[in-house]
Tab-separated table of C-alpha atoms in Angstrom:
chain	number	residue	atom	x	y	z
M	1	GLN	CA	132.627	151.560	131.210
M	2	ASN	CA	135.793	152.756	129.488
M	3	SER	CA	135.983	156.284	130.845
M	4	GLY	CA	136.829	157.516	134.308
M	5	LYS	CA	140.052	158.289	136.090
M	6	ALA	CA	142.680	155.631	135.454
M	7	GLU	CA	146.414	155.171	134.995
M	8	CYS	CA	145.879	152.710	132.164
M	9	TYR	CA	142.920	153.231	129.878
M	10	THR	CA	141.383	150.714	127.506
M	11	GLY	CA	143.957	149.672	124.925
M	12	GLY	CA	146.966	149.837	127.242
M	13	LEU	CA	149.026	147.099	128.841
M	14	PHE	CA	148.725	147.443	132.623
M	15	LEU	CA	152.072	147.828	134.448
M	16	HIS	CA	154.045	147.398	131.220
M	17	ALA	CA	152.718	150.149	128.952
M	18	ASN	CA	150.094	152.256	130.671
M	19	ARG	CA	147.971	154.313	128.323
M	20	ALA	CA	147.181	157.655	129.972
M	21	GLU	CA	145.015	159.027	127.178
M	22	PRO	CA	141.242	158.646	127.275
M	23	SER	CA	139.789	155.411	125.987
M	24	PRO	CA	139.585	155.073	122.196
M	25	VAL	CA	136.002	153.766	122.502
M	26	PRO	CA	132.989	155.355	124.205
M	27	ASP	CA	131.300	153.900	127.267
M	28	HIS	CA	128.740	151.145	126.711
M	29	GLU	CA	129.985	150.324	123.207
M	30	TRP	CA	131.219	146.881	122.187
M	31	PHE	CA	134.657	146.800	120.604
M	32	GLU	CA	137.143	144.267	119.308
M	33	LEU	CA	140.374	143.873	121.291
M	34	HIS	CA	143.377	141.946	119.962
M	35	ILE	CA	146.456	141.235	122.056
M	36	ILE	CA	149.301	139.768	120.032
M	37	ALA	CA	152.269	138.409	122.001
M	38	ARG	CA	155.403	137.200	120.212
M	39	GLY	CA	158.291	136.610	122.577
M	40	GLY	CA	158.951	139.890	124.376
M	41	ASN	CA	156.847	141.983	121.978
M	42	ILE	CA	153.200	142.709	122.692
M	43	THR	CA	150.831	144.661	120.451
M	44	VAL	CA	147.370	145.792	121.589
M	45	LYS	CA	144.741	146.732	118.992
M	46	ILE	CA	141.254	148.194	119.435
M	47	ASN	CA	138.944	147.789	116.437
M	48	GLY	CA	141.999	147.160	114.233
M	49	THR	CA	143.933	150.258	115.355
M	50	THR	CA	147.169	149.741	117.295
M	51	THR	CA	146.932	151.471	120.677
M	52	THR	CA	150.027	150.051	122.385
M	53	GLU	CA	153.288	148.415	121.365
M	54	TYR	CA	155.522	146.997	124.074
M	55	ASP	CA	159.070	145.695	123.644
M	56	GLU	CA	160.519	143.839	126.613
M	57	ALA	CA	164.041	144.564	125.321
M	58	VAL	CA	163.704	148.165	126.524
M	59	GLU	CA	162.116	147.235	129.890
M	60	THR	CA	164.146	148.625	132.794
M	61	ARG	CA	162.233	147.017	135.667
M	62	ASN	CA	163.797	143.599	136.368
M	63	HIS	CA	160.660	142.111	137.940
M	64	LEU	CA	158.817	142.595	134.624
M	65	LYS	CA	161.499	141.028	132.409
M	66	ASN	CA	161.797	137.530	130.963
M	67	ARG	CA	158.217	136.399	131.490
M	68	GLN	CA	157.771	132.984	129.881
M	69	SER	CA	154.370	132.106	131.280
M	70	GLY	CA	151.600	133.562	133.352
M	71	HIS	CA	147.876	134.066	133.633
M	72	ILE	CA	145.311	135.804	131.497
M	73	ALA	CA	143.041	138.016	133.611
M	74	LEU	CA	139.858	139.757	132.508
M	75	GLN	CA	139.005	142.512	134.924
M	76	GLY	CA	137.517	145.903	135.631
M	77	HIS	CA	138.641	148.383	138.260
M	78	GLY	CA	136.335	150.154	140.665
M	79	PRO	CA	132.782	149.638	141.870
M	80	GLN	CA	131.242	151.388	138.843
M	81	HIS	CA	132.960	149.102	136.318
M	82	ARG	CA	131.058	146.011	135.273
M	83	PRO	CA	133.022	144.518	132.389
M	84	GLU	CA	131.298	142.218	129.937
M	85	PHE	CA	133.078	139.857	127.566
M	86	ARG	CA	131.920	137.777	124.640
M	87	ALA	CA	133.480	135.570	121.955
M	88	ILE	CA	136.832	135.151	123.720
M	89	ARG	CA	139.355	133.169	121.681
M	90	ILE	CA	142.966	132.310	122.438
M	91	LEU	CA	144.869	131.222	119.360
M	92	PRO	CA	148.485	130.082	118.958
M	93	ILE	CA	150.640	132.203	116.691
M	94	PRO	CA	152.387	130.167	113.989
M	95	SER	CA	156.167	130.138	114.316
M	96	ARG	CA	158.186	132.219	111.866
M	97	GLU	CA	160.480	129.355	110.885
């Protein structure tokens, strides 16, 4: 379920770039989500449309700066949310050298 009351809707980047607008996709509809991370820049796309762009260079909260590693978490919030995932792929991004 993509709707409901939330600080960060589908297509946002939780804690870093919350997306307060309603979800760009309706409830119970499959969609394609791409998260592209290059250094301190993160782009989130839903069905090919950019929904969030984050640049760590403008981050003011020290505890969220200079992340070099971490975990990937797939989650839903609240008892009514039952997220489903399929065809998950994690691909390296070629260097720009």
